[in-house]
Coordinates of C-alpha atoms in Angstrom, one line a residue:
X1 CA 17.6 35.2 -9.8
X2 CA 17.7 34.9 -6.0
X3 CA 16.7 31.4 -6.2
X4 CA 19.8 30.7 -8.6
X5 CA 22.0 32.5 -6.4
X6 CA 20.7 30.4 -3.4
X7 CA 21.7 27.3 -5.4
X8 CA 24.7 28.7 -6.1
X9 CA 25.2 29.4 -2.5
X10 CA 24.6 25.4 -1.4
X11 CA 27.1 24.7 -3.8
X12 CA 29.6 27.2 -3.5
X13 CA 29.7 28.7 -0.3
X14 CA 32.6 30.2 -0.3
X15 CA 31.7 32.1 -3.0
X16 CA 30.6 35.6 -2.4
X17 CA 28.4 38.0 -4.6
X18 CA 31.1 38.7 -6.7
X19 CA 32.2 35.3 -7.1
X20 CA 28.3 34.3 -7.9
X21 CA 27.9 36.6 -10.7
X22 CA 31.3 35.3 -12.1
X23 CA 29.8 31.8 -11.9
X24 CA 26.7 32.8 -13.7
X25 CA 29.2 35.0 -16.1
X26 CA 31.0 31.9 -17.2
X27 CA 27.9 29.3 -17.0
X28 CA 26.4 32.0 -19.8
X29 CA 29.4 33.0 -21.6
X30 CA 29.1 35.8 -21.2
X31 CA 31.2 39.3 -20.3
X32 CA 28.9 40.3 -17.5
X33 CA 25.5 38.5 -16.2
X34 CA 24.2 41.5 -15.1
X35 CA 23.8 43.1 -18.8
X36 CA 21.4 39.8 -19.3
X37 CA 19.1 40.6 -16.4
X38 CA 15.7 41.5 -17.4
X39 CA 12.3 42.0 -16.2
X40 CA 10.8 40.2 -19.1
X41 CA 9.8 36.3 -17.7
X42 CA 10.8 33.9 -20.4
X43 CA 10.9 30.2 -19.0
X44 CA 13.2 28.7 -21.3
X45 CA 15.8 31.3 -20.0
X46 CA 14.7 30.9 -16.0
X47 CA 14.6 27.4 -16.0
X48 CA 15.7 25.8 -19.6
X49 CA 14.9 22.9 -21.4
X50 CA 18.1 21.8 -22.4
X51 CA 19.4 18.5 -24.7
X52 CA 22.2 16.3 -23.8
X53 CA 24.6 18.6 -25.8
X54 CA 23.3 21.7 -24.5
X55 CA 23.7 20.2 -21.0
X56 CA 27.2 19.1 -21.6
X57 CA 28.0 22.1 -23.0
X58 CA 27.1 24.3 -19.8
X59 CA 28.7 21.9 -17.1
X60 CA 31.3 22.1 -19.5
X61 CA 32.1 25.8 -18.8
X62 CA 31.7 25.8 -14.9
X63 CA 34.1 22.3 -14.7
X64 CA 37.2 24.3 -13.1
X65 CA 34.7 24.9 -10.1
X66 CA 33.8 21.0 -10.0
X67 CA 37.8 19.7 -10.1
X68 CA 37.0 18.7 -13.2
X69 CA 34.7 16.0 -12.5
X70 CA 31.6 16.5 -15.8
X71 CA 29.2 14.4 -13.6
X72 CA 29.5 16.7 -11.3
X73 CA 29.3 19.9 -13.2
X74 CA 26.1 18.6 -15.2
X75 CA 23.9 17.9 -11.7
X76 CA 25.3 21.6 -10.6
X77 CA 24.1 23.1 -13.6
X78 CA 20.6 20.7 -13.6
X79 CA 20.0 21.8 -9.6
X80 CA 21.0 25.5 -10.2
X81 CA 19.1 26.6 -13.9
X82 CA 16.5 23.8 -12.3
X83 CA 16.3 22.4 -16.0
X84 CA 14.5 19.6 -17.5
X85 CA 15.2 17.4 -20.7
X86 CA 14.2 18.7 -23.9
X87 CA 13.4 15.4 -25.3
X88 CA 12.8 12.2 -23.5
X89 CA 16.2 10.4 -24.3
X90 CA 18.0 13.9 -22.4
X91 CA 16.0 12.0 -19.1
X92 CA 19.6 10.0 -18.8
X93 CA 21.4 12.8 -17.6
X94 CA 19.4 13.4 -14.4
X95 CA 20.8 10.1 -12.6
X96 CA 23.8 9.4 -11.1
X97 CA 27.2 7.8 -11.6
X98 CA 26.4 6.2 -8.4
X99 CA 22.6 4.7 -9.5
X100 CA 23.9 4.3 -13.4
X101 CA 26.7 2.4 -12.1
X102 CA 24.5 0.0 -9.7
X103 CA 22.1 -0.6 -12.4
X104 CA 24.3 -2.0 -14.8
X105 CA 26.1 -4.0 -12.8
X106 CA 22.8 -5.3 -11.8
X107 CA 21.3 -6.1 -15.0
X108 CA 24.9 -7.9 -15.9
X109 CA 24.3 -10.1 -13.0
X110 CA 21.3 -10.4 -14.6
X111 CA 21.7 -11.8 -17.9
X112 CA 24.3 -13.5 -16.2
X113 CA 22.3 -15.8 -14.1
X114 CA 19.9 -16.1 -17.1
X115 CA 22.0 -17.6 -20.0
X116 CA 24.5 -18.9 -17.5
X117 CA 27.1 -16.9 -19.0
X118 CA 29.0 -14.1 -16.9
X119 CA 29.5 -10.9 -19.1
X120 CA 30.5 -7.4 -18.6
X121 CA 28.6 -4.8 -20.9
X122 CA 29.5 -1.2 -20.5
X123 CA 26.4 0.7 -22.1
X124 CA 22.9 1.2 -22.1
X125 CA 22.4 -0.1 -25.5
X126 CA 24.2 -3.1 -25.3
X127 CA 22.3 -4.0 -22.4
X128 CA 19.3 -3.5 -24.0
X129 CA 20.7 -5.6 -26.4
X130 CA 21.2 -8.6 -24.3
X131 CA 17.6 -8.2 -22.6
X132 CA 16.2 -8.6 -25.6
X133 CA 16.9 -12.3 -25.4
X134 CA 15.7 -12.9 -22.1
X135 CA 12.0 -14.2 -21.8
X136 CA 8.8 -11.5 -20.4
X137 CA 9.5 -13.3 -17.1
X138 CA 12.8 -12.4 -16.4
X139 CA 12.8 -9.0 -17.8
X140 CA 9.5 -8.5 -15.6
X141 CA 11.4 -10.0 -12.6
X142 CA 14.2 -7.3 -13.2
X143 CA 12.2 -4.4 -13.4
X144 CA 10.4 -4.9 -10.4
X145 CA 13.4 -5.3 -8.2
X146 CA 14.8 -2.0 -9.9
X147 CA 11.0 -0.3 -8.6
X148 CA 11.4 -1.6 -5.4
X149 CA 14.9 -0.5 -4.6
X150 CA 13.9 2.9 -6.6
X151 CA 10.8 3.0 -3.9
X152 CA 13.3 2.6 -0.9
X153 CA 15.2 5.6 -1.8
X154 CA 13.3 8.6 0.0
X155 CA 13.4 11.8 -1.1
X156 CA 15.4 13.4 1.7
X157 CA 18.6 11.6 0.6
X158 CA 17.9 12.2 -3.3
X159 CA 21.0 14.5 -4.0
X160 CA 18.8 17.3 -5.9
X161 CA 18.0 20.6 -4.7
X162 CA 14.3 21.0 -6.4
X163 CA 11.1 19.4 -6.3
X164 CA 11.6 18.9 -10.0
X165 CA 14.9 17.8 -10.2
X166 CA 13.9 14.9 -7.4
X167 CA 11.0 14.4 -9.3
X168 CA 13.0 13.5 -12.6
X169 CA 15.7 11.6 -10.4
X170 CA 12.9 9.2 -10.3
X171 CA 11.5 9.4 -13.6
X172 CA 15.0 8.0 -15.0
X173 CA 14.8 5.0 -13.0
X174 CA 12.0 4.4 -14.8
X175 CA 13.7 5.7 -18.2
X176 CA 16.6 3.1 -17.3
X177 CA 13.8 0.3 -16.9
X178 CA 12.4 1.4 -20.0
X179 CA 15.6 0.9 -22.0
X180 CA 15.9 -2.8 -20.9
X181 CA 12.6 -3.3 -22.1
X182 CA 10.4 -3.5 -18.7
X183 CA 6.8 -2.4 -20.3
X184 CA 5.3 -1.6 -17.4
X185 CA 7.3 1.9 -17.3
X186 CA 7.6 2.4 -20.7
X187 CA 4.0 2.7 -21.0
X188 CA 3.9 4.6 -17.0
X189 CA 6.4 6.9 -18.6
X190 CA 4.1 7.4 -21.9
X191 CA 1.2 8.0 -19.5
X192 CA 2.7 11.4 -17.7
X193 CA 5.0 12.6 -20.4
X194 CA 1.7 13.8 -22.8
X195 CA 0.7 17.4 -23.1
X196 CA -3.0 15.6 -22.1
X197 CA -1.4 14.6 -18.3
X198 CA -0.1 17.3 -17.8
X199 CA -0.3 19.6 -14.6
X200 CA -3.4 20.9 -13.1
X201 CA -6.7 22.2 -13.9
X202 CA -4.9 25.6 -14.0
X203 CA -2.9 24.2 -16.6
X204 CA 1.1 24.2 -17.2
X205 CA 1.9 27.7 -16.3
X206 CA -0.9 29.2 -13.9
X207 CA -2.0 32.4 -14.4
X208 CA -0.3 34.1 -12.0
X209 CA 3.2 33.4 -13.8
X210 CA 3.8 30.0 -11.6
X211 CA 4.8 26.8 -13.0
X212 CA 2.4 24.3 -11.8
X213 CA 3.8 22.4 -8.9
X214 CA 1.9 19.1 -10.4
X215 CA 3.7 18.3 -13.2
X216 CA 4.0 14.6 -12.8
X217 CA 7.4 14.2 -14.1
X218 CA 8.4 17.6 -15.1
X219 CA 8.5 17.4 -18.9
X220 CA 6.5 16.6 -21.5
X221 CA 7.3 14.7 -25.1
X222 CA 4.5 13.7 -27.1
X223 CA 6.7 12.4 -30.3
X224 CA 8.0 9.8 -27.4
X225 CA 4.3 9.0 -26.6
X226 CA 3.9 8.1 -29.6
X227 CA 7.0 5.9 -29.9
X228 CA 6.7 4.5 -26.6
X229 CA 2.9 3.4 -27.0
X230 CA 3.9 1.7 -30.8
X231 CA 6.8 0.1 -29.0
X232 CA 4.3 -1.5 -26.2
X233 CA 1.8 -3.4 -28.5
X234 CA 2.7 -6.1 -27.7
X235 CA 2.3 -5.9 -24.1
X236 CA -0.7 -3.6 -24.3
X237 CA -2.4 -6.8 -26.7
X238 CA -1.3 -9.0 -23.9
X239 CA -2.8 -7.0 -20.9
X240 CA -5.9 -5.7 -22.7
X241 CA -6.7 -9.3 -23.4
X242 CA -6.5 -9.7 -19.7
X243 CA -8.4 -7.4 -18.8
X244 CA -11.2 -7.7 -20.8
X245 CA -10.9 -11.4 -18.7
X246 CA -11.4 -9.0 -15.6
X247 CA -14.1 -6.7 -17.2
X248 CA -17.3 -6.8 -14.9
X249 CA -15.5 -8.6 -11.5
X250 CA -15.1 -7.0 -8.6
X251 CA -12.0 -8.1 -6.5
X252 CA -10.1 -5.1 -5.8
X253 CA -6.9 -7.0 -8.4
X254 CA -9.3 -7.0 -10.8
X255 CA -10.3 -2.9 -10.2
X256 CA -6.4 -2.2 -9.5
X257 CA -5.9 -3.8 -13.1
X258 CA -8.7 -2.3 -14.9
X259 CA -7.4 1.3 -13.4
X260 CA -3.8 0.8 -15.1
X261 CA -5.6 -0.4 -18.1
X262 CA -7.8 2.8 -18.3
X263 CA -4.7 4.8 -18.1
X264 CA -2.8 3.1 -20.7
X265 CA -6.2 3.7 -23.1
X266 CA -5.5 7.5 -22.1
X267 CA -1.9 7.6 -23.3
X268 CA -3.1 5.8 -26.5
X269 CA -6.0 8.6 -27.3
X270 CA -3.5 11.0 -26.4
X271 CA -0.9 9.3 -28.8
X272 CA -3.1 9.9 -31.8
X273 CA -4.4 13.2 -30.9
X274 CA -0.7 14.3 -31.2
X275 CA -0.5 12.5 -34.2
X276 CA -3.9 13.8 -36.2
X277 CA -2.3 17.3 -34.8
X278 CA 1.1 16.9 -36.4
X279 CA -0.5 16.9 -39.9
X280 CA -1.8 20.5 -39.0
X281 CA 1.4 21.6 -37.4
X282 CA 4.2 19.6 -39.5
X283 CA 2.6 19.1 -42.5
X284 CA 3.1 15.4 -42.2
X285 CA 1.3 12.4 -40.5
X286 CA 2.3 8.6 -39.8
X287 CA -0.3 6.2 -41.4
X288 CA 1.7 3.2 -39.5
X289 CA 1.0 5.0 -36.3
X290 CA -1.8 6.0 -36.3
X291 CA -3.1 3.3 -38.0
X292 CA -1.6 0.4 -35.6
X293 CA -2.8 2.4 -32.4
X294 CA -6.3 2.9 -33.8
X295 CA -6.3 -0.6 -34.8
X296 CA -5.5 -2.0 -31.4
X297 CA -8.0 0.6 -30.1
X298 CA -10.9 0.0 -32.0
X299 CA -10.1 -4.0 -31.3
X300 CA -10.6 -3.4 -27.7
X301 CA -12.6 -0.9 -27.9
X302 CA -15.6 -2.4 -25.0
X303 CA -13.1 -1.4 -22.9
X304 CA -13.4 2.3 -23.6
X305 CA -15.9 4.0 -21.6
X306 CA -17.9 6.7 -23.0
X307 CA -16.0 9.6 -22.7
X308 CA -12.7 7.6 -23.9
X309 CA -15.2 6.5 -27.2
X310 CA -16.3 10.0 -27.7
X311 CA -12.5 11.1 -27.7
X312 CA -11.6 8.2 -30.0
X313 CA -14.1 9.7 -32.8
X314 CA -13.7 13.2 -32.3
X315 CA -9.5 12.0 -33.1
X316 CA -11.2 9.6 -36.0
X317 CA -13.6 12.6 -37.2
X318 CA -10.6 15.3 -37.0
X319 CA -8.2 12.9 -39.0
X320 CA -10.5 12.6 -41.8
X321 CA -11.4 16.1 -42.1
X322 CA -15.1 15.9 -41.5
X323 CA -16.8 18.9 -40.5
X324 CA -19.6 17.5 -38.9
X325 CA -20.6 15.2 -35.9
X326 CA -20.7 11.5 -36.8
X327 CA -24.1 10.1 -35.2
X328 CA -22.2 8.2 -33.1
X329 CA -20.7 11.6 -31.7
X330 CA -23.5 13.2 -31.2
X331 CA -25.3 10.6 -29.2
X332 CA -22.4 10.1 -26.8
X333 CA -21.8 13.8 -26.5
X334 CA -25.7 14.3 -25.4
X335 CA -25.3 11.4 -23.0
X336 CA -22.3 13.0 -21.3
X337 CA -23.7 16.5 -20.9
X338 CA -26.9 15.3 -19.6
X339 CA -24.9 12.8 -17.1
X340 CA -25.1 13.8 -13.3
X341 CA -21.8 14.9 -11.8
X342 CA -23.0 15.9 -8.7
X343 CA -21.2 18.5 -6.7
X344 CA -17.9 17.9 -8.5
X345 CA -19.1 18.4 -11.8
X346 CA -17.1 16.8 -15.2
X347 CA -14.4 15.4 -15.9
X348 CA -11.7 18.2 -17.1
X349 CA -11.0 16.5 -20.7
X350 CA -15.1 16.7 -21.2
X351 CA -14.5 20.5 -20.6
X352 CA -14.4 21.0 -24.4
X353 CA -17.2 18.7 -25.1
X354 CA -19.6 20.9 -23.1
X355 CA -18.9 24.1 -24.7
X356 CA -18.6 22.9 -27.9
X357 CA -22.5 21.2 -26.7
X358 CA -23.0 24.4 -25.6
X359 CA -22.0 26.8 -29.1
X360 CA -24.4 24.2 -30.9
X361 CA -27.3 24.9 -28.7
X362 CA -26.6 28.6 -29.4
X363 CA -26.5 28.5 -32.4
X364 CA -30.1 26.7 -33.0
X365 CA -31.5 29.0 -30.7
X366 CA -30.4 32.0 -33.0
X367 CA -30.9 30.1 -36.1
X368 CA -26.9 30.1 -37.4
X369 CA -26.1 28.1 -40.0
X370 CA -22.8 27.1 -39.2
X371 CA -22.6 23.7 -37.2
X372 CA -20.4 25.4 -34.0
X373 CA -20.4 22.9 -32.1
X374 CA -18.4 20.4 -34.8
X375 CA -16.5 23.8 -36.1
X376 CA -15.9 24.4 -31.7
X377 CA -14.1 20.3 -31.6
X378 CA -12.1 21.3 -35.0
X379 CA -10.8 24.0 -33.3
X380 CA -8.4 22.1 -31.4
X381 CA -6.9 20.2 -34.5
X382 CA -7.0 23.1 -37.3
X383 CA -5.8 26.4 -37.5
X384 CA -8.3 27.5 -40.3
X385 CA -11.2 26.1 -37.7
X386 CA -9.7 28.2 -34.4
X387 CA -9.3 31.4 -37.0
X388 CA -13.1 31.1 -38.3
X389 CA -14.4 30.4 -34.2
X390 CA -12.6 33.3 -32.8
X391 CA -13.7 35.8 -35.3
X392 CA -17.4 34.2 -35.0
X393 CA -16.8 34.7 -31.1
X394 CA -15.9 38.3 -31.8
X395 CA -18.7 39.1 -33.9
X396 CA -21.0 38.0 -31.3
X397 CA -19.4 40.3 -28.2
X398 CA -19.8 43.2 -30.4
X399 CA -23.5 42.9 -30.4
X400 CA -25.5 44.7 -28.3
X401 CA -28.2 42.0 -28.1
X402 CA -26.4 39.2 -26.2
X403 CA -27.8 37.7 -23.6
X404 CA -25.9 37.7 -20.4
X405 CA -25.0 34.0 -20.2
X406 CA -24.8 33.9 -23.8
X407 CA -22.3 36.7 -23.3
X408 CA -20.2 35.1 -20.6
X409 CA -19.6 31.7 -22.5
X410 CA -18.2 33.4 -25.2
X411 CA -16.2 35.6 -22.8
X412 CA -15.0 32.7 -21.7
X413 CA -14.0 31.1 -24.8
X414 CA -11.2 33.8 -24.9
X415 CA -10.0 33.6 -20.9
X416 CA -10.3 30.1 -20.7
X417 CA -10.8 27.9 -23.9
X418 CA -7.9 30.0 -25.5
X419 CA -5.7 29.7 -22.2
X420 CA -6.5 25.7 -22.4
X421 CA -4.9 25.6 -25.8
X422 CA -2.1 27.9 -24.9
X423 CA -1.0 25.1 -21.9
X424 CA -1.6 21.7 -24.2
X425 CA 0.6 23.4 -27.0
X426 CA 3.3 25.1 -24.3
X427 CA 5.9 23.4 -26.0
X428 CA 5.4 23.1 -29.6
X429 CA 3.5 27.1 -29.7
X430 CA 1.1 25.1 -32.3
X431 CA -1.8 27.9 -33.0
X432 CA -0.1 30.6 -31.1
X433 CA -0.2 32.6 -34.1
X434 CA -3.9 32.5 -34.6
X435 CA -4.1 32.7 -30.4
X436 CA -2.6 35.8 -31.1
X437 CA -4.1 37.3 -33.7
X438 CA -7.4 36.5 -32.1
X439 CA -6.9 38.0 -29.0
X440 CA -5.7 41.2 -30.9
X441 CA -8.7 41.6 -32.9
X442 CA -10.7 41.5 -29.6
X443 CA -8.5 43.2 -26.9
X444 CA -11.1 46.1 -26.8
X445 CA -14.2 44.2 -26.3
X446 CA -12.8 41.6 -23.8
X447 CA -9.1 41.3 -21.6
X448 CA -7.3 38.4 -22.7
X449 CA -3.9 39.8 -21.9
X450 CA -3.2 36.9 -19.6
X451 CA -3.4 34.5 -22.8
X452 CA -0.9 36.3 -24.5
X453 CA 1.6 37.0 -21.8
X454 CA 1.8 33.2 -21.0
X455 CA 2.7 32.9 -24.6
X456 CA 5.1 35.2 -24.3
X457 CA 6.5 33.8 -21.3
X458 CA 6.6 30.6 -23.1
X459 CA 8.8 32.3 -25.8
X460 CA 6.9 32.8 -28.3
X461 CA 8.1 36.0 -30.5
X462 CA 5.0 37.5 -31.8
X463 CA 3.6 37.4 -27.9
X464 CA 6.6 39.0 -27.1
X465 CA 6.7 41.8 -29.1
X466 CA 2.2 41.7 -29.0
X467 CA 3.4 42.9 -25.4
X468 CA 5.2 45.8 -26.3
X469 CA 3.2 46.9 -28.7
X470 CA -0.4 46.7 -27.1
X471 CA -0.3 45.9 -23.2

């Protein structure tokens, strides 16, 4: 709240802590702010996720202190709830009238010059439009010369009052490239908008209640991951093709292009993760999807490395509902957990692929029948698989035979495996329930109460009340 009224302050001076609570009063709609103040942290009150309605609706209720102006009501309310777009279209509303302005008239000129025709098109779409029947070459030419004035602007003289809302200032430079059909940041955007590139090794929300400062843009939207990679396969045939051209030479072009490429491979996995996950969550799957990205990947696939190939079948493996490892899986999984690391140890997407190595070489040590380290990978796709794990998990703390290492990995698999999957599924709360109910059934034997605060704090109901009730 103090940071609000700050932002209030920079906006408002004149106002004083009367007229500041009247603001927030009206913003809310409601009688008086302070019968809304709570102790209970819920992000999506603090700082909101809001569509374009939502936000037009706010701005719309503070536009008397604006003179009326809704541009200027909207960044007020973006800069002082610090909000970010719900879905990846809402990134629109976190330009200017200013830059929105100079980019249109800019890609006029452009098509302009091109067809030797001067027109005057008023909206995004019809722009788009109109790009559409330029050639690669020009549209390319175009959307670097947006980057490179974007790159000129510096931060100080970004008119935003947060790191986040500077942060996604920029990002809709690259949304407005995207609309005019520039690949390159179509496919940058799909590469940092992914619940997978997201934050820090502490995840999302830290656990000390802080959003993470690392958010690339600020938001994540995998349903546009997916529609931004399926609208890119043309280009991504074009540059992987290239690349494989550049696989094995050693100019740094070459590695500079082989490093995008890499990156565009982990926005694809990513892609159909979220989509093998939706047929858990939703109830519902698309075979066009996921069957054009898997085809483009498994046409390219030399140029997967052995961790991205792993990834690719455990996504293959999870799709088709098999319980166990492929042969294939297995054989890359032992290769990366005997791999030398060094001081830095793994990669933090192989995280899950050592404990799950891990669960499997417990369980042949004490003779289990079920494959865990298969049912450990499942867990991540399948409710029924996370539900079965946990109370297997559980069964084993309350022995009083358990080793002590054996004892703090499956500690762990409540503090940290459980906190991993609260972060990925922050914003669709996909297996809070059984999160939930897990951590329940084994809040005497070990504390997980961090797990479900954050799901609380990320306004999930059950974890709200589960705080109440037990903690």
């Amino acid at each position: 709240m103090n940071n609000i009224l700050l932002r209030i302050a920079h906006y408002f001076p004149n106002l004083d802590c009367i007229g500041k609570k009247q603001f927030l009063s009206e913003l809310f709609d409601v009688r008086c702010i302070d019968e809304c103040i709570s102790d209970e942290c819920v992000f999506q009150n603090i700082e909101p996720a809001v569509d374009r309605d939502e936000l037009k609706e706010l701005a719309e209720r503070i536009i008397g202190y604006t003179n009326y102006s809704l541009d200027q009501a909207k960044k007020v309310v973006r800069n002082i709830l610090n909000t970010i777009p719900k879905r990846f279209d809402d990134l629109i509303d976190y330009t200017t009238e200013e830059r929105l302005k100079a980019f249109k008239e800019a890609a006029n000129f452009h098509v302009s010059v091109h067809t030797g025709n001067e027109i005057h098109l008023d909206t995004l779409d019809d722009i788009a439009n109109a790009f559409e029947q330029l050639p690669d070459v020009a549209i390319t030419l175009f959307g670097n010369s947006q980057m490179d004035e974007s790159r000129a602007i510096s931060d100080e003289t970004i008119e935003a009052l947060t790191v986040r809302q500077k942060m996604l200032y920029r990002a809709c430079d690259y949304y407005l490239n995207h609309r005019v059909g520039f690949k390159t940041n179509t496919m940058w955007l799909a590469c940092f908008i992914s619940s997978n590139s997201f934050g820090c090794l502490d995840g999302w929300l830290h656990r000390d209640g802080v959003l993470c400062d690392n958010r690339h843009f600020g938001f994540k939207d995998d349903d546009a991951v997916v529609e931004l990679v399926l609208s890119s396969l043309r280009y991504l045939d074009e540059y992987f093709n290239r690349q494989v051209e550049y696989k094995g030479v050693s100019s740094n072009e070459a590695k500079s292009f082989c490093r995008t490429g890499f990156m565009y491979i982990e926005a694809m996995l990513d892609a159909v993760e979220y989509i093998v996950k939706c047929r858990e969550a939703k109830g519902e799957v698309s075979d066009y999807a996921y069957k054009s990205i898997m085809a483009m990947l498994d046409e390219y696939s030399l140029l997967l490395d052995g961790r991205q190939e792993l990834k690719l079948l455990t996504h293959k493996v999870a799709f088709d509902c098999v319980t166990g490892f492929t042969q294939r899986q297995f054989d890359l999984l032992y290769e990366i957990v005997e791999d030398d690391y060094g001081t830095q140890g793994p990669p933090p997407d192989m995280y899950t692929f050592f404990d799950a190595w891990n669960f499997m070489v417990y369980g042949q040590q004490h003779g289990i029948k079920a494959m865990l380290g298969p049912l450990f990978v499942r867990s991540n796709y399948h409710r029924s698989s996370l539900t079965e794990l946990s109370n297997f998990v559980t069964a084993q703390l309350e022995s009083d035979e358990l080793e002590k290492y054996w004892e703090d990995m499956f500690m762990g698999y409540f503090t940290n495996y459980l906190f991993t999957l609260v972060n990925k599924n922050s914003h669709s709360h996909f297996l809070f329930d059984e999160i939930l109910a897990a951590s329940l059934d084994a809040r005497c034997i070990v504390d997980n109460k961090d797990v479900v605060r954050t799901m609380a704090e990320l306004g999930h109901q059950p974890s709200r009340q589960a705080m109440n009730d037990y903690y």
